Short mmCIF file of C-alpha atoms in Angstrom, two decimals:
data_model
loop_
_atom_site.label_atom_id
_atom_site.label_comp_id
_atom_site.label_asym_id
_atom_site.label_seq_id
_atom_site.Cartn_x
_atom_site.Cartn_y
_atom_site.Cartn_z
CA UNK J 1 15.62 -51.61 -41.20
CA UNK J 2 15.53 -55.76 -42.06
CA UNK J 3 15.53 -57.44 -39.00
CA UNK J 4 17.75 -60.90 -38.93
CA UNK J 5 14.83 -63.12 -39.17
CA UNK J 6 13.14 -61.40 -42.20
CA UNK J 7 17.11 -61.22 -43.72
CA UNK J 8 17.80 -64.94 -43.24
CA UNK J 9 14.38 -65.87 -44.57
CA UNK J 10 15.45 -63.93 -48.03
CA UNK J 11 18.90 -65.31 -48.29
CA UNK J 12 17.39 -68.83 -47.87
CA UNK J 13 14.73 -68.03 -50.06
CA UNK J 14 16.93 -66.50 -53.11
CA UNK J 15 19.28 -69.90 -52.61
CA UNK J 16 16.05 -71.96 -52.70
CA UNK J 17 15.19 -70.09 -56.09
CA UNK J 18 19.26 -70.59 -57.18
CA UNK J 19 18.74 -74.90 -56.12
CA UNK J 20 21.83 -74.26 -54.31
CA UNK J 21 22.66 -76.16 -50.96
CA UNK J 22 24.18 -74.30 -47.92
CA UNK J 23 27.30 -76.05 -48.90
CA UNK J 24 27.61 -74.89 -52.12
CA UNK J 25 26.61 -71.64 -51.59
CA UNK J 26 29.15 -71.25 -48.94
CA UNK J 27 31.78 -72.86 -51.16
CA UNK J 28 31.18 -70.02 -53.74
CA UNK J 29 31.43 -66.99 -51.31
CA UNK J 30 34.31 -68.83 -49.22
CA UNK J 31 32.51 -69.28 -46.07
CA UNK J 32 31.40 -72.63 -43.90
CA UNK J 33 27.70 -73.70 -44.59
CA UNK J 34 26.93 -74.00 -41.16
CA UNK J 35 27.88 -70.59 -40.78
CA UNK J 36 25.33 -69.74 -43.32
CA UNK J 37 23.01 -71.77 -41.64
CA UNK J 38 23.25 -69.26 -38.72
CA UNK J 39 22.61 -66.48 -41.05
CA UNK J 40 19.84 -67.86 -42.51
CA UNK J 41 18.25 -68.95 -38.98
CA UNK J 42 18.49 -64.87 -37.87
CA UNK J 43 21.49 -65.95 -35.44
CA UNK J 44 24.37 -64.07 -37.05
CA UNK J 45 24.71 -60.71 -38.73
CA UNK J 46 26.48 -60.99 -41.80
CA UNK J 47 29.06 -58.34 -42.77
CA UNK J 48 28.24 -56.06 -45.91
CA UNK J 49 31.04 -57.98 -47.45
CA UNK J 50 29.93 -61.31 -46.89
CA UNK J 51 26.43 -59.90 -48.26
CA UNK J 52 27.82 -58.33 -51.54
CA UNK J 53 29.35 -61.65 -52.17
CA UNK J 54 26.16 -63.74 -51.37
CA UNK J 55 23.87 -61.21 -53.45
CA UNK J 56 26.72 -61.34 -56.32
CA UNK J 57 26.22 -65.28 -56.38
CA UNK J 58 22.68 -65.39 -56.13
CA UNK J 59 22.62 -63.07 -58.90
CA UNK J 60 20.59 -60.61 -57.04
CA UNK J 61 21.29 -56.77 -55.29
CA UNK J 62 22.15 -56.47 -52.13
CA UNK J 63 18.97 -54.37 -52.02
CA UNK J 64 16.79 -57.57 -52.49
CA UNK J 65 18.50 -59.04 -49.65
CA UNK J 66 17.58 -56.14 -47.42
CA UNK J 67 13.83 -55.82 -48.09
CA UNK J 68 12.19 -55.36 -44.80
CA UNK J 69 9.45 -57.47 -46.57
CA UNK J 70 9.24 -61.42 -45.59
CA UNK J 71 9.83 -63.13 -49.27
CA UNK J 72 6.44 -64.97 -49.47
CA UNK J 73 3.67 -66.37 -47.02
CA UNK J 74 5.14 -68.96 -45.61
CA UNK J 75 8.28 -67.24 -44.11
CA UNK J 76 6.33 -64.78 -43.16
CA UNK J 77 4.27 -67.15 -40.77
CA UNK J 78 8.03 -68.37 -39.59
CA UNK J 79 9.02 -64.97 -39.20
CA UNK J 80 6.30 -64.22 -37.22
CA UNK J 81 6.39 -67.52 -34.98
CA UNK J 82 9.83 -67.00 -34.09
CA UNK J 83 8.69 -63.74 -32.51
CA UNK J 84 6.26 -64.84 -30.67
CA UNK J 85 8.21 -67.57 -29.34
CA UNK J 86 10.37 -64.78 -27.97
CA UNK J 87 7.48 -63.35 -26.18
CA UNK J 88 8.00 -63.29 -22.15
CA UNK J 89 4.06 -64.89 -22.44
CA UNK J 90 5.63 -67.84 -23.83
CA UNK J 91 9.15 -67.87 -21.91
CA UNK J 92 7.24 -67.87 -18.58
CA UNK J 93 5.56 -71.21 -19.88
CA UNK J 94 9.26 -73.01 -19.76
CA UNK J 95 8.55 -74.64 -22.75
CA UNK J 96 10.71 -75.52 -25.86
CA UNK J 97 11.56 -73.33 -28.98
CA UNK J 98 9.91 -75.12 -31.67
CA UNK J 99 12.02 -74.12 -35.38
CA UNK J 100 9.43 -75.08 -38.32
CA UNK J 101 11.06 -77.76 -40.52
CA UNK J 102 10.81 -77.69 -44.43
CA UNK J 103 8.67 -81.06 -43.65
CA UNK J 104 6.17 -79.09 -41.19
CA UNK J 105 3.16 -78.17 -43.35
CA UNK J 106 1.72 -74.37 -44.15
CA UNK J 107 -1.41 -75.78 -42.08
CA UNK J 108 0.37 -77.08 -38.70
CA UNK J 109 2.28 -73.81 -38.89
CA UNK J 110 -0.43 -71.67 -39.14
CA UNK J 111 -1.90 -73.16 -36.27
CA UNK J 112 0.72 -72.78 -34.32
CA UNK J 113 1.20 -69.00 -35.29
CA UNK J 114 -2.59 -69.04 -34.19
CA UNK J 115 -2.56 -70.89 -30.39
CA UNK J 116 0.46 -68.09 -29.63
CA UNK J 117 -1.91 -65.31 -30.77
CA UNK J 118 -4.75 -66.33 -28.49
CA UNK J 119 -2.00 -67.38 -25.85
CA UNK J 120 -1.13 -63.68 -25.83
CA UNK J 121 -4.97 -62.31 -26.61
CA UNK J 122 -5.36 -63.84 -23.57
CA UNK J 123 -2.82 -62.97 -21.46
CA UNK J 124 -3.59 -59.62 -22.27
CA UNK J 125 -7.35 -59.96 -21.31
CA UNK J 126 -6.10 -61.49 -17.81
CA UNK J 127 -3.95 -58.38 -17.14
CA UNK J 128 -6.61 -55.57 -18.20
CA UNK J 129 -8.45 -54.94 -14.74
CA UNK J 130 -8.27 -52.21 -12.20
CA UNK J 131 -6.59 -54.01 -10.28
CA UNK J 132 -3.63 -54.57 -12.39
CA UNK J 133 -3.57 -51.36 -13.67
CA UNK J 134 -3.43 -49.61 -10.15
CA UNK J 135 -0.09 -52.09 -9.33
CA UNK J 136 1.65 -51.58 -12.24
CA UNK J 137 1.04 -47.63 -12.12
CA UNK J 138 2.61 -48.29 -8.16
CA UNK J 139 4.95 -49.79 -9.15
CA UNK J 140 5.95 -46.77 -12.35
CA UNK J 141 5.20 -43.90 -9.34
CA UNK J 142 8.17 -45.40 -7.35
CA UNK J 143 10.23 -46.25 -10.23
CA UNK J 144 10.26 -42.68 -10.86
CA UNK J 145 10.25 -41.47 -7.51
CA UNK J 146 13.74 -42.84 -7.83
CA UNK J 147 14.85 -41.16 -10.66
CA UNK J 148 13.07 -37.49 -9.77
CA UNK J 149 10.53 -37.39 -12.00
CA UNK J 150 13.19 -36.96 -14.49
CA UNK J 151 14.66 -39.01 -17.90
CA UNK J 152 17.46 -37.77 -19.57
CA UNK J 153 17.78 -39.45 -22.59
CA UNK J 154 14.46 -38.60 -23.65
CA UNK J 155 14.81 -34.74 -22.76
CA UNK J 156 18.13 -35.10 -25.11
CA UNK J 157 15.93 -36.92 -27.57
CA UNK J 158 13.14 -34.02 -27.54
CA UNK J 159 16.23 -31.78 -27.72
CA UNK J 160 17.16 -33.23 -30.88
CA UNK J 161 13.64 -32.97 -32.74
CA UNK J 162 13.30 -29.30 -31.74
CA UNK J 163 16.90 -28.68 -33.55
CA UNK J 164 15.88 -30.50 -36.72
CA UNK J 165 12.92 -28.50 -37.42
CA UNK J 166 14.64 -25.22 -36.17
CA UNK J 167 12.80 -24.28 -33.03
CA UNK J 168 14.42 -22.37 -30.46
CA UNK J 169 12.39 -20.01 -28.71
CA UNK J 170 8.97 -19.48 -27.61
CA UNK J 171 5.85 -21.57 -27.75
CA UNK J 172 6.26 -24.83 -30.33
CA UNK J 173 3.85 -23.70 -32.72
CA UNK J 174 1.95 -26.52 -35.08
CA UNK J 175 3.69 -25.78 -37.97
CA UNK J 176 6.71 -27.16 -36.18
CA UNK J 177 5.28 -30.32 -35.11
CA UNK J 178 3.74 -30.92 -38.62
CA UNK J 179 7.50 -30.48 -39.60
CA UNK J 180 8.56 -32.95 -36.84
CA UNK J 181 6.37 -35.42 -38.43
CA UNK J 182 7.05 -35.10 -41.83
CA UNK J 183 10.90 -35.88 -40.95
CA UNK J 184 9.47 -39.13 -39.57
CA UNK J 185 7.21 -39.64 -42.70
CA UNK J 186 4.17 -39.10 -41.03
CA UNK J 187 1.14 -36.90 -42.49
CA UNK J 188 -1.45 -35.48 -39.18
CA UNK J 189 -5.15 -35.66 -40.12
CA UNK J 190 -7.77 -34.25 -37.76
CA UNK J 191 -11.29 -36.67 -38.13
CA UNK J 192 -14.40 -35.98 -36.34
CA UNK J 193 -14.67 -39.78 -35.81
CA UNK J 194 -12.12 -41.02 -33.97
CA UNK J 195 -12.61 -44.67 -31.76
CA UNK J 196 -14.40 -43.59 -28.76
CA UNK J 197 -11.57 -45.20 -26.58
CA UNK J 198 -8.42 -43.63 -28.47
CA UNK J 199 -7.03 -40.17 -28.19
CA UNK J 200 -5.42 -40.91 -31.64
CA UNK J 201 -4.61 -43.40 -34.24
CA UNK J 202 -1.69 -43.79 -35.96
CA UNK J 203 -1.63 -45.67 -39.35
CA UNK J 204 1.73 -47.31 -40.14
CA UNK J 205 0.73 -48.17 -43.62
CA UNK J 206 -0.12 -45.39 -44.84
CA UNK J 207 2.09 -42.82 -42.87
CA UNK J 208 -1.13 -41.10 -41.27
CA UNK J 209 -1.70 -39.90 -37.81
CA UNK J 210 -5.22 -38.82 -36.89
CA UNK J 211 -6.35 -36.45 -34.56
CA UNK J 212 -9.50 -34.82 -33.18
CA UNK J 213 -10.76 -31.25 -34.79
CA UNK J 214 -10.56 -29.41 -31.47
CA UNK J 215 -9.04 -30.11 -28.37
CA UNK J 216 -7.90 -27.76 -25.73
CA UNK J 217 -8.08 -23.75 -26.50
CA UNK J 218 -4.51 -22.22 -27.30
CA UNK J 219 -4.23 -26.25 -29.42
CA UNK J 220 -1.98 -27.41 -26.37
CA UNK J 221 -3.59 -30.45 -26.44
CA UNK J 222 -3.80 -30.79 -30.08
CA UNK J 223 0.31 -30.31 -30.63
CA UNK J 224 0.16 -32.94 -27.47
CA UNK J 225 -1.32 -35.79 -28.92
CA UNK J 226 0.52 -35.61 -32.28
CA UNK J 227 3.73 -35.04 -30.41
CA UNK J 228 3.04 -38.66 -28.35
CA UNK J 229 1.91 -40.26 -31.40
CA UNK J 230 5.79 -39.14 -33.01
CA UNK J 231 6.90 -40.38 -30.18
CA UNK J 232 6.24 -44.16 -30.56
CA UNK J 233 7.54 -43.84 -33.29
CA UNK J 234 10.84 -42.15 -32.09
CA UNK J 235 11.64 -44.44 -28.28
CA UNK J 236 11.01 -47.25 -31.16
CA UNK J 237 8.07 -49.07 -29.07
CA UNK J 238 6.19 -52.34 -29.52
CA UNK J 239 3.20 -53.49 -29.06
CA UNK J 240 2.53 -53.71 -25.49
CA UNK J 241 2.74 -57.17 -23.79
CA UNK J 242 2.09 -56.37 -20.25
CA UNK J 243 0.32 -53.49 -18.88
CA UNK J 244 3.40 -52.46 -16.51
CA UNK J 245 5.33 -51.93 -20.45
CA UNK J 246 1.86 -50.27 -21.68
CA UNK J 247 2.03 -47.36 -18.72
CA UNK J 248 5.79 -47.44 -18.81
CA UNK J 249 4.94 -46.16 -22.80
CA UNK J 250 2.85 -43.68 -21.87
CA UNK J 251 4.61 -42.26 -19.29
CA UNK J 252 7.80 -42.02 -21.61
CA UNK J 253 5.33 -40.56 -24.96
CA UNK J 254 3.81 -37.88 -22.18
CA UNK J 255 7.26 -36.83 -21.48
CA UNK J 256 8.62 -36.74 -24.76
CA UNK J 257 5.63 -34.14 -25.10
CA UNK J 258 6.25 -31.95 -22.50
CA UNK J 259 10.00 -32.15 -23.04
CA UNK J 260 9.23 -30.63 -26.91
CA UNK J 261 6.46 -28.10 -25.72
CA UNK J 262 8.41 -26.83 -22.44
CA UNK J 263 12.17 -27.90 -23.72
CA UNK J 264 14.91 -28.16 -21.74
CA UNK J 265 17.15 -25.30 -21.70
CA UNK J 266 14.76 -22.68 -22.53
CA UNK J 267 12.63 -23.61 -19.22
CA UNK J 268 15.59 -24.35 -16.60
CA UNK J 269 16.62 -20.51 -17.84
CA UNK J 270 13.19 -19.50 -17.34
CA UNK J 271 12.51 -21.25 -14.24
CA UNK J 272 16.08 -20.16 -12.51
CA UNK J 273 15.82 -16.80 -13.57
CA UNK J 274 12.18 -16.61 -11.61
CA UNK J 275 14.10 -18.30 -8.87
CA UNK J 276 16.60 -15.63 -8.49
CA UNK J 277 14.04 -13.32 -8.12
CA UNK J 278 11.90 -15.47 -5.66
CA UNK J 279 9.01 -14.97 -8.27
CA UNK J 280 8.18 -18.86 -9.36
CA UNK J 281 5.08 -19.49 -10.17
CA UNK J 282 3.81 -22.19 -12.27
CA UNK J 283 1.02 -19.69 -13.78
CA UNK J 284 4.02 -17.78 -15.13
CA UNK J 285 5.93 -21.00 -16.37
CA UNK J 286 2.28 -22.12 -17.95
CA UNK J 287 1.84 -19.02 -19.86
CA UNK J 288 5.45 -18.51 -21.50
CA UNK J 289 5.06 -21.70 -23.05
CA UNK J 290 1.25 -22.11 -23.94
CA UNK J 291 0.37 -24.71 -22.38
CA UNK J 292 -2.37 -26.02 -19.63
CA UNK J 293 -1.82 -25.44 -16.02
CA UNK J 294 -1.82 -29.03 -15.16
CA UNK J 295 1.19 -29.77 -18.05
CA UNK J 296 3.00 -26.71 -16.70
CA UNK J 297 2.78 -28.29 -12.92
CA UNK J 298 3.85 -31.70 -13.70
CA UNK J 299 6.65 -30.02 -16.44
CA UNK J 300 7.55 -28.46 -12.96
CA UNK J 301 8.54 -31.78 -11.31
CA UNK J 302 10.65 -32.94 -14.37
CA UNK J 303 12.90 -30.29 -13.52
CA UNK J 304 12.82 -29.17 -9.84
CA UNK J 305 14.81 -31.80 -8.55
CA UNK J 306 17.37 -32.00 -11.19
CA UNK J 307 17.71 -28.36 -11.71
CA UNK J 308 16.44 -26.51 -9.17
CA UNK J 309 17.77 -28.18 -5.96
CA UNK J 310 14.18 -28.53 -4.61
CA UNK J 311 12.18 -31.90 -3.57
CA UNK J 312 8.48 -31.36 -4.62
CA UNK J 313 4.82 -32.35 -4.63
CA UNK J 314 1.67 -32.84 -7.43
CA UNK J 315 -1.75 -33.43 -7.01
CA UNK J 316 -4.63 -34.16 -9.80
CA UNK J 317 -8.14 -33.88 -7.02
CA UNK J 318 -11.58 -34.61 -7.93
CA UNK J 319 -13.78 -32.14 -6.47
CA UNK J 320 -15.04 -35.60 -4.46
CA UNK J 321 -11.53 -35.64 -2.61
CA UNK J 322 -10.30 -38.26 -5.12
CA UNK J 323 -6.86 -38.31 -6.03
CA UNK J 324 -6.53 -38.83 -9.87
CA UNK J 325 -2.85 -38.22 -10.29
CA UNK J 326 0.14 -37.97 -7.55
CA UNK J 327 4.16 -37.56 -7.48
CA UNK J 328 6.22 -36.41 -4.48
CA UNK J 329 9.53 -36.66 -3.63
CA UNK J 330 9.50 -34.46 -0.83
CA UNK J 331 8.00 -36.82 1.74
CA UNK J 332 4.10 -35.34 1.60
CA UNK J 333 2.67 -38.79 3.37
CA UNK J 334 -0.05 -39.29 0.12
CA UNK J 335 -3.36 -41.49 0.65
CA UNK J 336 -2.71 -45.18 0.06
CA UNK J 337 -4.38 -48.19 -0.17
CA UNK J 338 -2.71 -51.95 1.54
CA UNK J 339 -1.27 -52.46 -2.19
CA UNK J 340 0.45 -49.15 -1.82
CA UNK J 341 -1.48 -47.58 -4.75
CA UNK J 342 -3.10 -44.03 -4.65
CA UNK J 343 -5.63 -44.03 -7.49
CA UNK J 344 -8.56 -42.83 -6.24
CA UNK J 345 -7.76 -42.24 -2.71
CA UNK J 346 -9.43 -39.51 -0.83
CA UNK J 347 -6.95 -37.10 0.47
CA UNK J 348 -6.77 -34.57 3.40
CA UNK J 349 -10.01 -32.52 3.40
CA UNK J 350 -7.48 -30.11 5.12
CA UNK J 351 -5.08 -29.75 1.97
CA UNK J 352 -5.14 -27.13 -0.27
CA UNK J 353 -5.96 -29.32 -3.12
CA UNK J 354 -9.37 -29.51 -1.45
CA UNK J 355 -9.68 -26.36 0.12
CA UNK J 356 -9.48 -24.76 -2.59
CA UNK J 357 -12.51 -25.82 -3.90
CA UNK J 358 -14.35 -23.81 -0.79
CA UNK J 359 -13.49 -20.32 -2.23
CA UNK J 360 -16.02 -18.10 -4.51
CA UNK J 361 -13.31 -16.81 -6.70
CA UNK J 362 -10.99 -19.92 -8.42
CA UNK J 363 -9.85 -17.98 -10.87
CA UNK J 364 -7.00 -17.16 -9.63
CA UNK J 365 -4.23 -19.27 -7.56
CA UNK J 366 -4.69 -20.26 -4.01
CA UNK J 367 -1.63 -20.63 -1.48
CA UNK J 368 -1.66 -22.35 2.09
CA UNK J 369 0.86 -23.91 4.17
CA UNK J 370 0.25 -27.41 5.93
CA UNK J 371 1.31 -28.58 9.02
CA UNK J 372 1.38 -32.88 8.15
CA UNK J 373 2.90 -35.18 10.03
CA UNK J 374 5.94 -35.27 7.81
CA UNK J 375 6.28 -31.39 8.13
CA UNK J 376 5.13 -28.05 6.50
CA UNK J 377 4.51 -27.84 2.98
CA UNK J 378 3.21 -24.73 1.12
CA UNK J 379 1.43 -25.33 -1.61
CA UNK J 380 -0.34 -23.65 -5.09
CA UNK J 381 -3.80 -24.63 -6.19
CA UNK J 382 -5.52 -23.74 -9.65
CA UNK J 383 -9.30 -25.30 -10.29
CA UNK J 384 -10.00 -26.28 -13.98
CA UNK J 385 -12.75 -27.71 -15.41
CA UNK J 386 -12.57 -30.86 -17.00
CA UNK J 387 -14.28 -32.37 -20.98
CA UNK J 388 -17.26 -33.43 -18.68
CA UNK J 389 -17.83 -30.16 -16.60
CA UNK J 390 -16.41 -31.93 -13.22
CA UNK J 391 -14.07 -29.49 -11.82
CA UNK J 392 -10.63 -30.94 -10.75
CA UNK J 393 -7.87 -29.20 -8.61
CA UNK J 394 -4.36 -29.21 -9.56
CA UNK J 395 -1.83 -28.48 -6.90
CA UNK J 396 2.28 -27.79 -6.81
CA UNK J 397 3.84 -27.61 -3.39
CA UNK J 398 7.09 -28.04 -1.39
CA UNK J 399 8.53 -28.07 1.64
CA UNK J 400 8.50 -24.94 3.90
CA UNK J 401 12.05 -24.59 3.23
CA UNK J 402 11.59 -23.83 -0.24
CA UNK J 403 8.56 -21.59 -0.07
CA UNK J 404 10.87 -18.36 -0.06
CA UNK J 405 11.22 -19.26 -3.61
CA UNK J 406 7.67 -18.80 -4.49
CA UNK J 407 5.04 -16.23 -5.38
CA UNK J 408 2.48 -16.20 -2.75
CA UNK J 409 4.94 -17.41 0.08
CA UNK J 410 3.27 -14.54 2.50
CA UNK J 411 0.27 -16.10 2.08
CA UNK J 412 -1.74 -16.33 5.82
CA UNK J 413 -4.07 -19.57 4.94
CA UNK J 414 -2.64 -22.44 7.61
CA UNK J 415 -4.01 -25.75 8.14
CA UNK J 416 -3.34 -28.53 9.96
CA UNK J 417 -3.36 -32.09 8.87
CA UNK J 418 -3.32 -35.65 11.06
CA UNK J 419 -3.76 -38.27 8.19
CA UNK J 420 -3.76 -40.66 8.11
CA UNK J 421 -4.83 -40.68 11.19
CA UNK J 422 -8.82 -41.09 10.82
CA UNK J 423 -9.40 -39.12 13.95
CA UNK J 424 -8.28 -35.80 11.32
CA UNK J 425 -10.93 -35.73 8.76
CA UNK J 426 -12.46 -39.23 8.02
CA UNK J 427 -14.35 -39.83 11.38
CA UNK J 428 -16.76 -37.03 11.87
CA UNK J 429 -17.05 -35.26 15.50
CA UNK J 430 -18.35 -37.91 18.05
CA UNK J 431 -21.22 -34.90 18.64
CA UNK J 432 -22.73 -35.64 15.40
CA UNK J 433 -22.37 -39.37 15.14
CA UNK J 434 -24.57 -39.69 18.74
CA UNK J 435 -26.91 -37.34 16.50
CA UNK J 436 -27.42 -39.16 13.16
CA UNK J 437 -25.74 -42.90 13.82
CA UNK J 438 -28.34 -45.76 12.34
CA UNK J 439 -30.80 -42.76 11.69
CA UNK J 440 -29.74 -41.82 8.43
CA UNK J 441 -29.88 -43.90 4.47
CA UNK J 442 -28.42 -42.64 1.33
CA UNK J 443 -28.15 -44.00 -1.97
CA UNK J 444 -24.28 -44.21 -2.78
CA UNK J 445 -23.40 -42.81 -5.83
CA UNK J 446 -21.41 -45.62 -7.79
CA UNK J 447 -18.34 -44.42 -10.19
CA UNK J 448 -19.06 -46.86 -13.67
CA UNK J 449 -14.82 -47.86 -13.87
CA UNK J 450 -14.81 -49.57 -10.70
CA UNK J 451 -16.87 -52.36 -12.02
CA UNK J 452 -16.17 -51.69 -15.67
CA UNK J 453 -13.18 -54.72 -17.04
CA UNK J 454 -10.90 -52.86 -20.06
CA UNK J 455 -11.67 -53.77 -23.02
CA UNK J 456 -8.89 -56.45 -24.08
CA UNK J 457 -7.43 -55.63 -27.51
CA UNK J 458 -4.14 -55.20 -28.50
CA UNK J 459 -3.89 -52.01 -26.28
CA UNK J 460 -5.45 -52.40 -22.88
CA UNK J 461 -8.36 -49.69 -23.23
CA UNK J 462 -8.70 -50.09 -26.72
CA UNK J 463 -11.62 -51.81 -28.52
CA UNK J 464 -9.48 -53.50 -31.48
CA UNK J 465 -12.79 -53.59 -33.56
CA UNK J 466 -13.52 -50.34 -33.48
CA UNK J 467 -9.98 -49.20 -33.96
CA UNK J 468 -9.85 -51.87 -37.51
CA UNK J 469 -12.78 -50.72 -38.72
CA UNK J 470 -11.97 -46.92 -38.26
CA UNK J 471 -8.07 -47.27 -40.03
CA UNK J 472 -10.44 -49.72 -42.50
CA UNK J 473 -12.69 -46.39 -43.46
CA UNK J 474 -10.24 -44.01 -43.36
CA UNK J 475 -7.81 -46.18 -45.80
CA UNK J 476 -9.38 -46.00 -48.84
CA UNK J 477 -10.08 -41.83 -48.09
#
């Protein structure tokens, strides 16, 4: 695909080359030169007849006027300043469009190209703290609370891949998503020294996309990250300009994922038939489709709503209480801060998500019902362990209502819940404050990220010279 920009460029270039004027050249294929002008200033799409007859008086194929490549140096610098002009960095300054002149020098426009770089190095180094990140993720969470957890068009695009490459049932195996990325021109190598801040790379050069050895047994996480890396590629992204637009992408390359690995049809079939038999479990959904229990859960909300007729809930818990990751639709009141965000929030020590921690046996699932302030919720808890040996909780739950539904509905484990009202679990018992108040010193433990700034490259959390040098090594290979 030429862009209009990178088009105009060559049609003024190949007239430069011809020491034709816009007038003459318009003359010849019967159109007004300020009409060409536009077309050479990216402003107007030529038709292919208007095209043919400007490549057939040039003297060059249509081909040449086409090539997605800028025609030398300097329009490449215009090419490029025009885009960043276009950047909402620059709009929200309110200043002027500047269009380079033949008269402006290679030097002043390089310098130009330059300032708008660091203007937008910078911006991105403003926006790359905690704090940003936690608002913009607030701001995603309710986005999506309206919408159910769910996208359409991308489950129709995953739908779509899976047909090319001829899956239909059963787990995606690797051979399929190899297949998936050959059709996009892609080649998936696995390297033993990735960046230690990336989960991949892909190189758009040289059609590569690398990969760790070894990721998550069963290669669920290995058929993961190559399926969000095709996915960039496929929702036709940019580089990031805010972090809001960065999260937004990885939200929408995370579905695409799940939507390939647990598609559509085959898992509302699954999941309704289990229904209909008040069996559904998201153990049983995890292991038809090979996939983690935490993927399966979260698969779960894409499609409850939507499909199922059922509001629901999802936790991601630290075994310190923290909540990592959080949806509901279903009104479960979840830990906030005064911005509204839920990152690291300590929830309930009454939930299941932390209750479950208390048992000897977490191998297999544990069920409770909750009495909150909003109403009763059952709920399904599964401990994992996590890369670093922490142990995490992941919970599924929803209304009472909708616990006939489930596996492990008779469950007797009942708890009751105030919060947020401190007096429920975040005061402790006025007997043993009288006993230990101003009598008592620890030594907090401090998590690193809460003091620790992103690093500010191109993607926030991503050291760019780490990442240059790495594609750098791995280019001549």
């Amino acid at each position: 695909m030429t862009d209009l920009a990178t088009l105009g460029q060559r049609i003024r270039h190949y007239r430069g080359s011809a020491n034709l004027t816009l007038d003459q050249l318009g003359a010849t294929v019967g159109i007004a030169g300020s009409q060409l002008s536009l077309m050479e200033n990216g402003r107007r799409e030529p038709r292919l007849s208007v095209l043919q007859s400007i490549a057939a008086a040039l003297k060059v194929e249509v081909s040449d006027l086409l090539d997605p490549a800028p025609p030398s140096p300097r329009a490449a610098m215009e090419i490029e300043l025009e885009r960043l002009q276009r950047s909402a960095v620059y709009a929200g300054l309110g200043l002027p469009v500047i269009r380079p002149s033949r008269t402006m020098s290679d030097e002043t426009l390089e310098a130009m190209v330059g300032l708008h770089h660091e203007l937008a190095r910078r911006a991105r180094e403003a926006i790359a703290t905690p704090e940003e990140a936690r608002r913009a993720n607030t701001e995603l969470r309710q986005y999506m609370r309206t919408q159910n957890n769910y996208l359409p068009a991308i489950e129709e695009l995953a739908q779509e891949q899976l047909r090319a490459v001829g899956h239909a049932t059963g787990a995606l195996t690797h051979r399929s998503v190899n297949l998936m990325a050959k059709r996009l021109g892609f080649e998936l190598i696995y390297v033993s020294d990735l960046p230690h801040s990336t989960r991949s790379v892909t190189d758009l050069e040289n059609g590569r996309i690398y990969l760790p050895p070894a990721s998550i047994p069963g290669g669920h996480g290995l058929r993961s990250m190559a399926l969000q890396a095709l996915a960039h590629r496929l929702l036709e992204h940019h580089e990031p300009e805010s972090y809001a637009e960065f999260l937004r992408q990885r939200l929408e390359i995370n579905y695409f994922a799940a939507a390939c690995l647990m598609p559509l049809k085959q898992s509302v079939d699954f999941l309704g038939k289990a229904k209909s038999d008040k069996n559904l479990a998201v153990e049983d959904f995890r292991d038809a489709f090979g996939v983690t229990h935490e993927a399966a859960a979260l698969r779960f909300t894409n499609l409850a709503t939507t499909h199922l007729g059922m509001t629901v809930h999802f936790l991601r818990v630290g075994e310190d209480g923290a909540l990592y990751k959080g949806y509901e639709n279903d009104g479960l009141n979840l830990p906030t801060d005064v911005t509204g965000s839920t990152e690291g929030q300590i929830v309930c020590r009454h939930w299941a998500a932390r209750r479950a921690f208390e048992r000897t046996n977490r191998t297999t699932e544990f069920y409770q019902y909750t009495d909150a302030p909003t109403g009763t919720y059952w709920c399904s808890t599964q401990i994992g362990t996590a890369a670093s040996s922490e142990e995490f909780s992941i919970t599924f739950g929803v209304p009472f209502a909708d616990a006939k539904w489930f596996r492990g509905r008779e469950t007797t484990f009942r708890q009751q819940s105030k919060c947020p009202d401190p007096s429920c679990c975040r005061r402790p018992s006025q007997e043993l404050s009288q006993r230990w108040s101003h009598k008592a010193w620890a030594s907090a433990r401090m998590h690193a990220h809460v003091l620790s700034p992103l690093p500010s490259g191109t993607f926030p959390g991503v050291d760019d010279t780490e990442l240059y040098d790495f594609l750098e090594a791995h280019s001549e290979s």
